[in-house]
Coordinates of C-alpha atoms and ligand atoms in Angstrom, one line a residue:
X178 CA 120.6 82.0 102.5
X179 CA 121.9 85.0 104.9
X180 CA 121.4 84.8 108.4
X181 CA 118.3 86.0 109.4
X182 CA 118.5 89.9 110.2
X183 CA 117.7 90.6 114.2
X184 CA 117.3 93.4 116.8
X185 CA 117.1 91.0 119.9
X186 CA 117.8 93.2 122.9
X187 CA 118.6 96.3 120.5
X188 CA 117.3 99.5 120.7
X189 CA 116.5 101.6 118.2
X190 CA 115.1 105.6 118.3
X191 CA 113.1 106.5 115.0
X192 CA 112.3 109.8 114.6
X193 CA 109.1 110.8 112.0
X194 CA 108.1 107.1 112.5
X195 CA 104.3 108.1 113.2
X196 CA 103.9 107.5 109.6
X197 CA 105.2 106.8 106.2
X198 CA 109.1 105.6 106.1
X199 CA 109.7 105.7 109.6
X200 CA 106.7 104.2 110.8
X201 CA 107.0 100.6 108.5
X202 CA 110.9 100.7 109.6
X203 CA 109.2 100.6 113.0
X204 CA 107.0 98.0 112.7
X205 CA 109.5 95.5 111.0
X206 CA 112.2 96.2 113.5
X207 CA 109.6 95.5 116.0
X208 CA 108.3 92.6 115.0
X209 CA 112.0 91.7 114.5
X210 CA 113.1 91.7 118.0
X211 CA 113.8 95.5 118.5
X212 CA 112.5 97.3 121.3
X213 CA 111.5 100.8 119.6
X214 CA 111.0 104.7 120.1
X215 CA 108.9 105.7 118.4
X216 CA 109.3 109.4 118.2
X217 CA 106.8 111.8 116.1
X218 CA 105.5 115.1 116.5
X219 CA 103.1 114.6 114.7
X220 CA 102.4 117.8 112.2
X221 CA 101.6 117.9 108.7
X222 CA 103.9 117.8 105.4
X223 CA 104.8 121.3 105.5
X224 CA 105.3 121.4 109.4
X225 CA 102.7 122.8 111.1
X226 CA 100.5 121.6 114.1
X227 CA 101.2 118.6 116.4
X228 CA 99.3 115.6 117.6
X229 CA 100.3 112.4 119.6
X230 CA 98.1 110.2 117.5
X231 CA 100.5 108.8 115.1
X232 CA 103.0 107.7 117.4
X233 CA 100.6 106.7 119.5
X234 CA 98.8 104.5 116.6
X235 CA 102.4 103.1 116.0
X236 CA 103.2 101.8 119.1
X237 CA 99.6 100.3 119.7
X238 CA 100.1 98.4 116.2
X239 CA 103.6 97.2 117.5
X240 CA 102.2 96.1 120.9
X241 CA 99.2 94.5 119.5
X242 CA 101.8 92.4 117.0
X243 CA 103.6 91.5 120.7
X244 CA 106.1 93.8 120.4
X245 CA 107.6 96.2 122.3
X246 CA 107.3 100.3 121.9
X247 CA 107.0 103.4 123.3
X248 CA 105.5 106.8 122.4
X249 CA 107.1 109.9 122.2
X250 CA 106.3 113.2 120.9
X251 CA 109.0 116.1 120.8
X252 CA 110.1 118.2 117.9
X253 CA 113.8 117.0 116.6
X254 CA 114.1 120.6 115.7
X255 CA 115.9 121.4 119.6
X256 CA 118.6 120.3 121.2
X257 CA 115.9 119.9 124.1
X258 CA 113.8 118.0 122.2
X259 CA 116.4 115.8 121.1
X260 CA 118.1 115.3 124.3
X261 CA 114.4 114.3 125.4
X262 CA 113.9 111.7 122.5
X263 CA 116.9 109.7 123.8
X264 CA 116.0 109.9 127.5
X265 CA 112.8 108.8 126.5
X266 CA 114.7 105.8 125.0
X267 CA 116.5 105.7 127.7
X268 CA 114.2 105.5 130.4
X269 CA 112.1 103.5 128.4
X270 CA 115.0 100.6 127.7
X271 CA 118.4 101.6 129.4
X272 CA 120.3 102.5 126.1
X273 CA 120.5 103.1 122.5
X274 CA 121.6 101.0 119.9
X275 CA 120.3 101.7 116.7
X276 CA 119.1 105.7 115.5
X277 CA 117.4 106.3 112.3
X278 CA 116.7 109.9 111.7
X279 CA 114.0 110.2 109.5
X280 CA 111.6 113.4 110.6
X281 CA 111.4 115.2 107.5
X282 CA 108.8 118.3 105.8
X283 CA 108.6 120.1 102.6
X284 CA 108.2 123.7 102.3
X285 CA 109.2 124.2 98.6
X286 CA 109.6 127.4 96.2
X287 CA 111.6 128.8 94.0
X288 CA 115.5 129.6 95.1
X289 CA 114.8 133.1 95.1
X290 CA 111.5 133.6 97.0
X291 CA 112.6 131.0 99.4
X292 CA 111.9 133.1 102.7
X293 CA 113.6 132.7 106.2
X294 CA 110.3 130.9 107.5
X295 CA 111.0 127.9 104.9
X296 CA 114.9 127.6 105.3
X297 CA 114.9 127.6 108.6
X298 CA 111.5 125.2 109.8
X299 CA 113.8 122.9 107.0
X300 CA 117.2 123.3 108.3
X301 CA 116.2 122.8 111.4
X302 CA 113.9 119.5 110.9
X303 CA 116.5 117.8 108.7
X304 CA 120.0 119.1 109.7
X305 CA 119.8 120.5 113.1
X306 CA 117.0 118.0 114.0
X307 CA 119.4 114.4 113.0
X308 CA 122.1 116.7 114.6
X309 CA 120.4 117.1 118.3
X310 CA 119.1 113.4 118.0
X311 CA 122.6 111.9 116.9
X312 CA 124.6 113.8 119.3
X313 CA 123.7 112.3 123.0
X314 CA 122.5 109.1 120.8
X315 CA 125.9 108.7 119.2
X316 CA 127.0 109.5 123.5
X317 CA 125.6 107.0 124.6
X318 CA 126.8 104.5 121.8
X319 CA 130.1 105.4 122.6
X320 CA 130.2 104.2 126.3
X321 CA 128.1 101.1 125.1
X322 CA 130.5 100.4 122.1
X323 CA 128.0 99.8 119.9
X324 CA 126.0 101.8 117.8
X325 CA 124.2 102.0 114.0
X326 CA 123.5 105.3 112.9
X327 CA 121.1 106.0 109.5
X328 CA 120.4 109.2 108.6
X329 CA 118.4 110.0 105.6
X330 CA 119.3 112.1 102.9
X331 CA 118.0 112.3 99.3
X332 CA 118.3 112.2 95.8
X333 CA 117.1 115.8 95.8
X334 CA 120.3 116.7 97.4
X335 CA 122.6 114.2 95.7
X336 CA 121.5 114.6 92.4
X337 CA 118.9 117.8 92.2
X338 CA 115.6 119.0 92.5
X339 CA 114.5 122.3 91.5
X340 CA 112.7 124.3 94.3
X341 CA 113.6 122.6 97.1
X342 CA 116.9 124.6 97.9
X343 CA 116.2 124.3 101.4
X344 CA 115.5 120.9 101.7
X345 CA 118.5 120.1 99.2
X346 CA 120.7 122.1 101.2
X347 CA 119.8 120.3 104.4
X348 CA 119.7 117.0 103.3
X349 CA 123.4 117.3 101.3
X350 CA 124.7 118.5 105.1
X351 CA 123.0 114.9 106.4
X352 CA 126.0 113.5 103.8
X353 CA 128.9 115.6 105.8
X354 CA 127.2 114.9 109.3
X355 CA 127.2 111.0 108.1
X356 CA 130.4 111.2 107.4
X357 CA 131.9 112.7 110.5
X358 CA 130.0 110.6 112.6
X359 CA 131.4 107.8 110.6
X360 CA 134.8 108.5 110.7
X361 CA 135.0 109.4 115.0
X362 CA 132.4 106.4 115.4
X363 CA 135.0 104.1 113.9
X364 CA 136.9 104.2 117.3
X365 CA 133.8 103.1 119.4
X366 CA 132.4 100.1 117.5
X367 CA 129.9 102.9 115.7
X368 CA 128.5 102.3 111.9
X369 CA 126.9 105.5 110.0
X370 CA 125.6 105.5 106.7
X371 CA 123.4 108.4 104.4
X372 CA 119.6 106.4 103.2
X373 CA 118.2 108.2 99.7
X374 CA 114.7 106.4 100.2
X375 CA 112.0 106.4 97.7
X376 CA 108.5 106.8 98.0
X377 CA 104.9 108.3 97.7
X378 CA 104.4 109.2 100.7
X379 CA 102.4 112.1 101.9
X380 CA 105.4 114.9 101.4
X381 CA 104.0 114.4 97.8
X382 CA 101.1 116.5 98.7
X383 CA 103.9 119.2 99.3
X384 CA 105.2 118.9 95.6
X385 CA 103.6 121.3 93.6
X386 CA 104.8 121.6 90.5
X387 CA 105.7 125.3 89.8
X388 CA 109.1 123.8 89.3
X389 CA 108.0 122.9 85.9
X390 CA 108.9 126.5 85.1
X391 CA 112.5 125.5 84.7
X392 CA 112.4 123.9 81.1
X393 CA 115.2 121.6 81.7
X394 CA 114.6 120.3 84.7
X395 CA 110.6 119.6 83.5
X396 CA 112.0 117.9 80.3
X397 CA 114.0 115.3 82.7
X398 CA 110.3 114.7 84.2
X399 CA 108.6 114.0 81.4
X400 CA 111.0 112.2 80.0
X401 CA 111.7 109.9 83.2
X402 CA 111.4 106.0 82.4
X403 CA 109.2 104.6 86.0
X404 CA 108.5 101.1 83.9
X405 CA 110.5 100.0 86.7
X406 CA 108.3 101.1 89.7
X407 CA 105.0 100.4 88.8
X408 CA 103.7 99.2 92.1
X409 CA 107.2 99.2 93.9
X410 CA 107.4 103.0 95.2
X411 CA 106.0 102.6 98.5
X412 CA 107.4 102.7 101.7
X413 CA 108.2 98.9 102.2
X414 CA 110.5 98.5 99.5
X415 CA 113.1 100.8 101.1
X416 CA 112.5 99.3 104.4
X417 CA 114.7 96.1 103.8
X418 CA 118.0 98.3 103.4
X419 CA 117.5 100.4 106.5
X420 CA 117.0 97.1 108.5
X421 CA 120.0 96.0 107.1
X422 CA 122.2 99.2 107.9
X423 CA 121.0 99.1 111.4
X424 CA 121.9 95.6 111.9
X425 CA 125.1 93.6 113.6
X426 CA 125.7 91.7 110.2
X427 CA 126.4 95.4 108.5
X428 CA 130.0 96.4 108.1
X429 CA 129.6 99.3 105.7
X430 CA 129.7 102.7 107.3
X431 CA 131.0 105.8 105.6
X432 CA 128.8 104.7 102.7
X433 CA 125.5 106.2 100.6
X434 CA 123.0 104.1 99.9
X435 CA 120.0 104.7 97.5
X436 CA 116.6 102.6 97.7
X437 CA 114.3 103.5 94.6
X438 CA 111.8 101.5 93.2
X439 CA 112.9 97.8 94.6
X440 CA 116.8 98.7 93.5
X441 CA 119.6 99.2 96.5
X442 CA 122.6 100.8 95.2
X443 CA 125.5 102.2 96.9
X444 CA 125.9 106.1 95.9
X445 CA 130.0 107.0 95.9
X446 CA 131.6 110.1 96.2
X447 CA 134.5 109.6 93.9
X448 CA 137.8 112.1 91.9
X449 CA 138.5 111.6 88.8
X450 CA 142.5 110.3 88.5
X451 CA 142.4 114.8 86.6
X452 CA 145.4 116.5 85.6
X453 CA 148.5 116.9 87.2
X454 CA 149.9 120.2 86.5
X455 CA 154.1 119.8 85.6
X456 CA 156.6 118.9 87.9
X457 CA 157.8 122.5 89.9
X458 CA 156.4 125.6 91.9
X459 CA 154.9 127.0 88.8
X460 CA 151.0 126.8 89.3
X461 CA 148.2 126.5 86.1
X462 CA 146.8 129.2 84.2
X463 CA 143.2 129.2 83.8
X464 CA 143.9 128.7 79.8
X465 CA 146.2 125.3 81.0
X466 CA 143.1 123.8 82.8
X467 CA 140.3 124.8 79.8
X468 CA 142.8 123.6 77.9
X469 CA 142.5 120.0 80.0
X470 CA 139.1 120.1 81.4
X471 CA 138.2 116.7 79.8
X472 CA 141.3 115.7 81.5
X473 CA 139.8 117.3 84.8
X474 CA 136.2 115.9 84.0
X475 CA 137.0 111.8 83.1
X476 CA 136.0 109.3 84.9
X477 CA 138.0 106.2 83.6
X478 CA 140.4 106.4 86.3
X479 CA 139.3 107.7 89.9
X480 CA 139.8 107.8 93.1
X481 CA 137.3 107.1 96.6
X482 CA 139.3 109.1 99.7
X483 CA 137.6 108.2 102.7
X484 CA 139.6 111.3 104.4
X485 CA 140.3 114.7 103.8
X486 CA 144.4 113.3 103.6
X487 CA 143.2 110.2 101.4
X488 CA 143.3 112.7 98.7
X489 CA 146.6 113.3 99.1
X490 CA 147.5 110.1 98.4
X491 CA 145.0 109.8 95.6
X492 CA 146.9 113.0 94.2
X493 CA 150.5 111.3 94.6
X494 CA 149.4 108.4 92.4
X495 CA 147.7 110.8 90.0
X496 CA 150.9 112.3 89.2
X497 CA 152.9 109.2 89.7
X498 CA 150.6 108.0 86.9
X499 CA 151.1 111.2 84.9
X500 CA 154.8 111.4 84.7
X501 CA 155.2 114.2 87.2
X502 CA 156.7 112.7 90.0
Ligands
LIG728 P1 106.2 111.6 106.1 O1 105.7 113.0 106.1 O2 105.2 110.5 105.9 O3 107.0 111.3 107.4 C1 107.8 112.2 108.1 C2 107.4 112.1 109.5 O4 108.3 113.1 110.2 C3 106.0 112.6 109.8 O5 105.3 111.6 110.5 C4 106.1 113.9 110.6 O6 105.1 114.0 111.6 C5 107.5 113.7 111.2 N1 108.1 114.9 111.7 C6 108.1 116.1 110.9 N2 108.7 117.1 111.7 C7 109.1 116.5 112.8 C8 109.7 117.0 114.0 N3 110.2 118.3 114.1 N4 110.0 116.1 115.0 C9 109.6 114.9 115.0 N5 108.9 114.3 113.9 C10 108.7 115.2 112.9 O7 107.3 111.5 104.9 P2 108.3 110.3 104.4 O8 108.2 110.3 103.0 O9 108.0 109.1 105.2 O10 109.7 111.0 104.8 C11 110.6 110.4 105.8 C12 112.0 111.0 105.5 O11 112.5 110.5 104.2 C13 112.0 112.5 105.5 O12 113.3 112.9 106.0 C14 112.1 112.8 104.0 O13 112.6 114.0 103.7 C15 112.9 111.6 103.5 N6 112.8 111.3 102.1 C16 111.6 110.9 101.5 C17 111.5 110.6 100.2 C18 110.3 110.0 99.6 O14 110.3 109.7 98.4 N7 109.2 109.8 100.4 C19 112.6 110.8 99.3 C20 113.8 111.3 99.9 C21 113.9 111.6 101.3

């Protein structure tokens, strides 16, 4: 049996956690010795409005269970508001251990019709939003450190979703911004990882389906196998991953995970081994690479750089491998 999974004396800042995701990765956190913000603006799906209920609600459900909590309620979408997230966390506890950014809408359409209003109130929830919260989070880390760093991303990025080319677009930058914080947080005792979570929440309500226009992408729909997640697509079952990324015992970092439907998998970014073109100065012709693109395309050797100059050495050894060098 593992060691049991703690947050004594941790903090963590969630952001969205008025509801869905966020708010069950609040409660168990809570009720597992983290002292919590609880951030949430408090809109609906698409964005719009504000209210203090929800993460008000939350912190009264953690408090009641005897934990401890506090409320706050600015937009991620500033820097002020995210500077004012982590003060809150701040003032509230004297420092910041864990941050899960998790705020998230849906304003979906078509990639051509999609309009500044919906790539914009998206980029600036999902990208700019984890962006302001991270940055004097992943601060204060540093002098501490210490520090755990989720930041959620999706399968609708990763592997494709039609109509939500703003959402896809922000939540594949969530991958780079993982990675970055990963690689500089490696010198200060900081962990980040990318969470594809999976779940019927209430951004459902923001899925219509005009994307079953596109034939193919419909067909992979319909023909989708979910005897696997009868019951099992709710919020709870991607909460045990995300409590494990934010804890001590978690060494990964640098790493994608995915949560669907009670399965945890780690997503990778890999090369295939691809041609090497001959020894010399002489580059390709286009006619050379169609004439190896299966070459280019196979999978049965590849490489995982964890830096920009990994892939240099991953290169070397392709065409060691190959006979050119
Ligand atoms: P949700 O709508 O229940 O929760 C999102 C929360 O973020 C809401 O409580 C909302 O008030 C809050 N929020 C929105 N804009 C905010 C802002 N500017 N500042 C602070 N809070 C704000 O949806 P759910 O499903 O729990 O989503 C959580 C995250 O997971 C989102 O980032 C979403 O994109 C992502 N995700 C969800 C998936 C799913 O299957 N439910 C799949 C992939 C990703």
């Amino acid at each position: 049996m593992a060691e049991a999974v703690r947050f004594d004396n941790r903090v963590a800042i969630i952001t969205g956690a008025g509801g869905g995701l966020g708010k069950d990765y609040a409660l168990e956190m809570a009720r597992r010795g983290a002292k919590v913000l609880v951030n949430d603006l408090g809109g609906s799906g698409g964005g719009v409005g504000a209210s203090t209920l929800p993460a008000e609600e939350v912190v009264r459900q953690i408090r009641d269970e005897g934990g401890e909590a506090v409320a706050n309620f600015d937009s991620v979408s500033t820097r002020a508001g995210g500077a004012a997230i982590v003060q809150a966390a701040l003032d509230a506890f004297g420092k910041v251990d864990i941050c899960i950014a998790n705020a998230g809408i849906l304003r979906n359409n078509r990639f051509e019709d999609i309009a500044d209003d919906e790539l914009d109130a998206v980029l600036d929830v999902h990208l700019k939003g984890a962006f302001y919260v991270a940055q004097p989070a992943y601060r204060e880390m540093r002098k501490n450190g210490y520090g755990r760093f989720i930041f959620t991303g999706s399968a609708s990025a990763m592997y494709g979703h039609a109509w939500q080319a703003n959402y896809a677009a922000a939540k594949g930058g969530l991958m780079g911004l993982s990675h970055i914080v990963a690689i500089e947080g490696s010198a200060y005792g900081i962990k980040s990882n990318l969470l594809m979570p999976t779940a019927i929440s209430r951004l459902g309500d923001e899925m219509t389906e005009g994307f079953r226009e596109i034939p193919e992408f419909a067909k992979s729909l319909d023909n989708a196998d979910w005897s696997a997640s009868g019951g099992r697509q709710t919020v709870n079952f991607n909460t045990p991953l995300v409590l494990y990324l934010a804890s001590e015992q978690c060494d990964l970092t640098h790493a994608i995970f995915s949560a669907n439907s009670g399965r945890y998998a780690q997503v990778h970014i890999c090369a295939a081994d691809g041609w090497v073109t001959p020894a010399g100065t002489t580059p390709a012709t286009p006619e050379d690479v169609a004439a190896h693109i299966a070459q280019i395309a196979d999978l049965s050797i590849y490489h995982k750089p964890q830096t920009v100059y990994e892939e240099f050495s991953a290169v070397a050894d392709a065409a060691r491998r190959q006979g050119v060098i």
